[in-house]
Amino acid sequence: FDFLAQVHTLPNLDLSKLNISLYNHAPELAKVRDYRRMLNMVREYLVRCNSKDEVTYEVIRKKLGTHQYYWDSPHLYSIADLTKSFSGQLQSYLKKLSQKCIHHVYCCKKCSSLGFICEYCQNPKLIFAFE
């Protein structure tokens, strides 16, 4: 029992290696994975940003604390993360965090300058990797 208490919060479960089809059978997990993928892509914009905004790479990194793997690896989970995923807590947290980050990218001059114009349709609306 002590062992389970010790590993409860350690991110040692890689669902891509254990059973990738879990995402097909657990919509809660699929949504968490999607938000984590989005955070991973948004992170690339925040790393390059030197804004003094409340949403910067360093601020988000500190906010994530020991959960850096949330935006480093979308398939890595702890037992606690799985519990929070199925209760909806983790999904809600990641949704709010990713929305803040995306809002920053859209509004920040430097971050938004990293968007692309579709080469196919030439629509002037910028598109981003996380969309």
PDB file of C-alpha atoms in Angstrom:
ATOM      1  CA  PHE A   1       0.000   0.000   0.000  1.00  0.00           C
ATOM      2  CA  ASP A   2       2.913   2.364   0.701  1.00  0.00           C
ATOM      3  CA  PHE A   3       4.177   1.728  -2.804  1.00  0.00           C
ATOM      4  CA  LEU A   4       0.873   2.860  -4.367  1.00  0.00           C
ATOM      5  CA  ALA A   5       0.861   5.984  -2.217  1.00  0.00           C
ATOM      6  CA  GLN A   6       4.396   6.780  -3.376  1.00  0.00           C
ATOM      7  CA  VAL A   7       3.724   6.319  -7.103  1.00  0.00           C
ATOM      8  CA  HIS A   8       0.224   7.823  -7.106  1.00  0.00           C
ATOM      9  CA  THR A   9       1.424  11.144  -8.535  1.00  0.00           C
ATOM     10  CA  LEU A  10       4.392   9.910 -10.589  1.00  0.00           C
ATOM     11  CA  PRO A  11       3.825  10.133 -14.362  1.00  0.00           C
ATOM     12  CA  ASN A  12       4.863   6.589 -15.189  1.00  0.00           C
ATOM     13  CA  LEU A  13       1.972   5.389 -17.337  1.00  0.00           C
ATOM     14  CA  ASP A  14       2.509   5.969 -21.051  1.00  0.00           C
ATOM     15  CA  LEU A  15      -0.842   5.158 -22.638  1.00  0.00           C
ATOM     16  CA  SER A  16       0.665   5.154 -26.137  1.00  0.00           C
ATOM     17  CA  LYS A  17       2.715   2.130 -25.068  1.00  0.00           C
ATOM     18  CA  LEU A  18       0.285   0.503 -22.652  1.00  0.00           C
ATOM     19  CA  ASN A  19      -2.866   0.631 -24.774  1.00  0.00           C
ATOM     20  CA  ILE A  20      -3.379   3.438 -27.300  1.00  0.00           C
ATOM     21  CA  SER A  21      -6.949   2.274 -27.983  1.00  0.00           C
ATOM     22  CA  LEU A  22      -8.001   3.447 -24.500  1.00  0.00           C
ATOM     23  CA  TYR A  23      -8.638   6.832 -26.079  1.00  0.00           C
ATOM     24  CA  ASN A  24     -11.257   5.235 -28.349  1.00  0.00           C
ATOM     25  CA  HIS A  25     -13.124   3.766 -25.383  1.00  0.00           C
ATOM     26  CA  ALA A  26     -12.763   6.632 -22.911  1.00  0.00           C
ATOM     27  CA  PRO A  27     -13.888   9.967 -24.336  1.00  0.00           C
ATOM     28  CA  GLU A  28     -12.682  11.746 -21.181  1.00  0.00           C
ATOM     29  CA  LEU A  29      -9.143  10.573 -21.840  1.00  0.00           C
ATOM     30  CA  ALA A  30      -9.362  11.505 -25.512  1.00  0.00           C
ATOM     31  CA  LYS A  31     -10.386  15.050 -24.595  1.00  0.00           C
ATOM     32  CA  VAL A  32      -7.545  15.355 -22.059  1.00  0.00           C
ATOM     33  CA  ARG A  33      -5.103  14.079 -24.684  1.00  0.00           C
ATOM     34  CA  ASP A  34      -6.404  16.647 -27.193  1.00  0.00           C
ATOM     35  CA  TYR A  35      -5.939  19.524 -24.741  1.00  0.00           C
ATOM     36  CA  ARG A  36      -2.457  18.279 -23.924  1.00  0.00           C
ATOM     37  CA  ARG A  37      -1.552  18.096 -27.619  1.00  0.00           C
ATOM     38  CA  MET A  38      -2.859  21.621 -28.042  1.00  0.00           C
ATOM     39  CA  LEU A  39      -0.745  22.830 -25.108  1.00  0.00           C
ATOM     40  CA  ASN A  40       2.269  21.138 -26.649  1.00  0.00           C
ATOM     41  CA  MET A  41       1.779  23.079 -29.883  1.00  0.00           C
ATOM     42  CA  VAL A  42       0.992  26.392 -28.154  1.00  0.00           C
ATOM     43  CA  ARG A  43       4.118  26.027 -26.042  1.00  0.00           C
ATOM     44  CA  GLU A  44       6.222  26.544 -29.171  1.00  0.00           C
ATOM     45  CA  TYR A  45       4.714  30.025 -29.558  1.00  0.00           C
ATOM     46  CA  LEU A  46       5.107  30.898 -25.881  1.00  0.00           C
ATOM     47  CA  VAL A  47       8.770  29.849 -25.830  1.00  0.00           C
ATOM     48  CA  ARG A  48       9.541  32.483 -28.470  1.00  0.00           C
ATOM     49  CA  CYS A  49       7.468  35.209 -26.829  1.00  0.00           C
ATOM     50  CA  ASN A  50       9.038  37.919 -24.679  1.00  0.00           C
ATOM     51  CA  SER A  51       5.723  39.485 -23.661  1.00  0.00           C
ATOM     52  CA  LYS A  52       5.179  40.713 -20.131  1.00  0.00           C
ATOM     53  CA  ASP A  53       1.657  39.272 -20.275  1.00  0.00           C
ATOM     54  CA  GLU A  54       0.293  36.990 -17.552  1.00  0.00           C
ATOM     55  CA  VAL A  55       0.493  34.118 -20.039  1.00  0.00           C
ATOM     56  CA  THR A  56       4.142  33.533 -20.844  1.00  0.00           C
ATOM     57  CA  TYR A  57       6.177  30.380 -21.083  1.00  0.00           C
ATOM     58  CA  GLU A  58       7.721  30.927 -17.652  1.00  0.00           C
ATOM     59  CA  VAL A  59       4.390  31.728 -15.970  1.00  0.00           C
ATOM     60  CA  ILE A  60       2.711  28.634 -17.417  1.00  0.00           C
ATOM     61  CA  ARG A  61       5.754  26.504 -16.633  1.00  0.00           C
ATOM     62  CA  LYS A  62       5.565  27.618 -12.996  1.00  0.00           C
ATOM     63  CA  LYS A  63       1.812  27.069 -12.933  1.00  0.00           C
ATOM     64  CA  LEU A  64       2.280  23.498 -14.167  1.00  0.00           C
ATOM     65  CA  GLY A  65       4.932  22.886 -11.510  1.00  0.00           C
ATOM     66  CA  THR A  66       5.664  19.173 -11.330  1.00  0.00           C
ATOM     67  CA  HIS A  67       3.212  18.547 -14.187  1.00  0.00           C
ATOM     68  CA  GLN A  68       5.499  19.724 -17.010  1.00  0.00           C
ATOM     69  CA  TYR A  69       4.689  16.466 -18.744  1.00  0.00           C
ATOM     70  CA  TYR A  70       1.174  17.838 -19.415  1.00  0.00           C
ATOM     71  CA  TRP A  71       2.604  19.803 -22.307  1.00  0.00           C
ATOM     72  CA  ASP A  72       5.699  17.697 -22.960  1.00  0.00           C
ATOM     73  CA  SER A  73       4.033  14.340 -23.506  1.00  0.00           C
ATOM     74  CA  PRO A  74       0.305  13.989 -24.218  1.00  0.00           C
ATOM     75  CA  HIS A  75       0.310  10.257 -23.410  1.00  0.00           C
ATOM     76  CA  LEU A  76       2.077  10.291 -20.028  1.00  0.00           C
ATOM     77  CA  TYR A  77      -0.139   9.959 -16.939  1.00  0.00           C
ATOM     78  CA  SER A  78       0.049   9.309 -13.239  1.00  0.00           C
ATOM     79  CA  ILE A  79      -2.609   7.339 -11.413  1.00  0.00           C
ATOM     80  CA  ALA A  80      -3.855  10.645  -9.983  1.00  0.00           C
ATOM     81  CA  ASP A  81      -4.113  12.089 -13.521  1.00  0.00           C
ATOM     82  CA  LEU A  82      -6.253   9.164 -14.659  1.00  0.00           C
ATOM     83  CA  THR A  83      -8.545   9.642 -11.671  1.00  0.00           C
ATOM     84  CA  LYS A  84      -8.823  13.369 -12.398  1.00  0.00           C
ATOM     85  CA  SER A  85      -9.429  12.624 -16.084  1.00  0.00           C
ATOM     86  CA  PHE A  86     -12.435  10.458 -15.391  1.00  0.00           C
ATOM     87  CA  SER A  87     -13.857  12.902 -12.848  1.00  0.00           C
ATOM     88  CA  GLY A  88     -13.547  15.762 -15.370  1.00  0.00           C
ATOM     89  CA  GLN A  89     -11.166  17.783 -13.182  1.00  0.00           C
ATOM     90  CA  LEU A  90      -8.133  17.431 -15.427  1.00  0.00           C
ATOM     91  CA  GLN A  91     -10.114  18.157 -18.576  1.00  0.00           C
ATOM     92  CA  SER A  92     -11.537  21.333 -17.036  1.00  0.00           C
ATOM     93  CA  TYR A  93      -8.102  22.506 -15.847  1.00  0.00           C
ATOM     94  CA  LEU A  94      -6.422  21.832 -19.210  1.00  0.00           C
ATOM     95  CA  LYS A  95      -9.276  23.445 -21.126  1.00  0.00           C
ATOM     96  CA  LYS A  96      -8.950  26.691 -19.144  1.00  0.00           C
ATOM     97  CA  LEU A  97      -5.175  26.663 -19.413  1.00  0.00           C
ATOM     98  CA  SER A  98      -5.150  26.008 -23.160  1.00  0.00           C
ATOM     99  CA  GLN A  99      -7.813  28.688 -23.760  1.00  0.00           C
ATOM    100  CA  LYS A 100      -5.674  31.246 -21.906  1.00  0.00           C
ATOM    101  CA  CYS A 101      -2.608  30.289 -23.918  1.00  0.00           C
ATOM    102  CA  ILE A 102      -4.457  30.347 -27.242  1.00  0.00           C
ATOM    103  CA  HIS A 103      -6.008  33.716 -26.441  1.00  0.00           C
ATOM    104  CA  HIS A 104      -2.530  35.047 -25.773  1.00  0.00           C
ATOM    105  CA  VAL A 105      -1.224  33.735 -29.103  1.00  0.00           C
ATOM    106  CA  TYR A 106      -4.106  35.366 -31.007  1.00  0.00           C
ATOM    107  CA  CYS A 107      -3.683  38.719 -29.214  1.00  0.00           C
ATOM    108  CA  CYS A 108       0.102  38.981 -28.890  1.00  0.00           C
ATOM    109  CA  LYS A 109       1.814  40.701 -31.837  1.00  0.00           C
ATOM    110  CA  LYS A 110       4.896  38.503 -31.699  1.00  0.00           C
ATOM    111  CA  CYS A 111       3.011  35.224 -31.271  1.00  0.00           C
ATOM    112  CA  SER A 112       0.390  36.013 -33.894  1.00  0.00           C
ATOM    113  CA  SER A 113       3.145  36.893 -36.365  1.00  0.00           C
ATOM    114  CA  LEU A 114       4.102  33.206 -36.251  1.00  0.00           C
ATOM    115  CA  GLY A 115       0.786  32.228 -37.855  1.00  0.00           C
ATOM    116  CA  PHE A 116       0.503  31.139 -41.479  1.00  0.00           C
ATOM    117  CA  ILE A 117      -1.641  32.068 -44.442  1.00  0.00           C
ATOM    118  CA  CYS A 118      -3.122  29.100 -46.262  1.00  0.00           C
ATOM    119  CA  GLU A 119      -1.135  28.563 -49.448  1.00  0.00           C
ATOM    120  CA  TYR A 120      -4.059  26.811 -51.075  1.00  0.00           C
ATOM    121  CA  CYS A 121      -6.875  29.342 -50.665  1.00  0.00           C
ATOM    122  CA  GLN A 122      -4.782  32.445 -49.818  1.00  0.00           C
ATOM    123  CA  ASN A 123      -7.318  33.477 -47.172  1.00  0.00           C
ATOM    124  CA  PRO A 124      -5.672  36.321 -45.207  1.00  0.00           C
ATOM    125  CA  LYS A 125      -6.906  34.884 -41.884  1.00  0.00           C
ATOM    126  CA  LEU A 126      -3.909  33.450 -40.063  1.00  0.00           C
ATOM    127  CA  ILE A 127      -3.887  29.768 -39.158  1.00  0.00           C
ATOM    128  CA  PHE A 128      -1.903  28.189 -36.364  1.00  0.00           C
ATOM    129  CA  ALA A 129      -0.564  24.688 -35.745  1.00  0.00           C
ATOM    130  CA  PHE A 130      -2.879  24.163 -32.761  1.00  0.00           C
ATOM    131  CA  GLU A 131      -6.072  24.800 -34.773  1.00  0.00           C
TER     132      GLU A 131
END
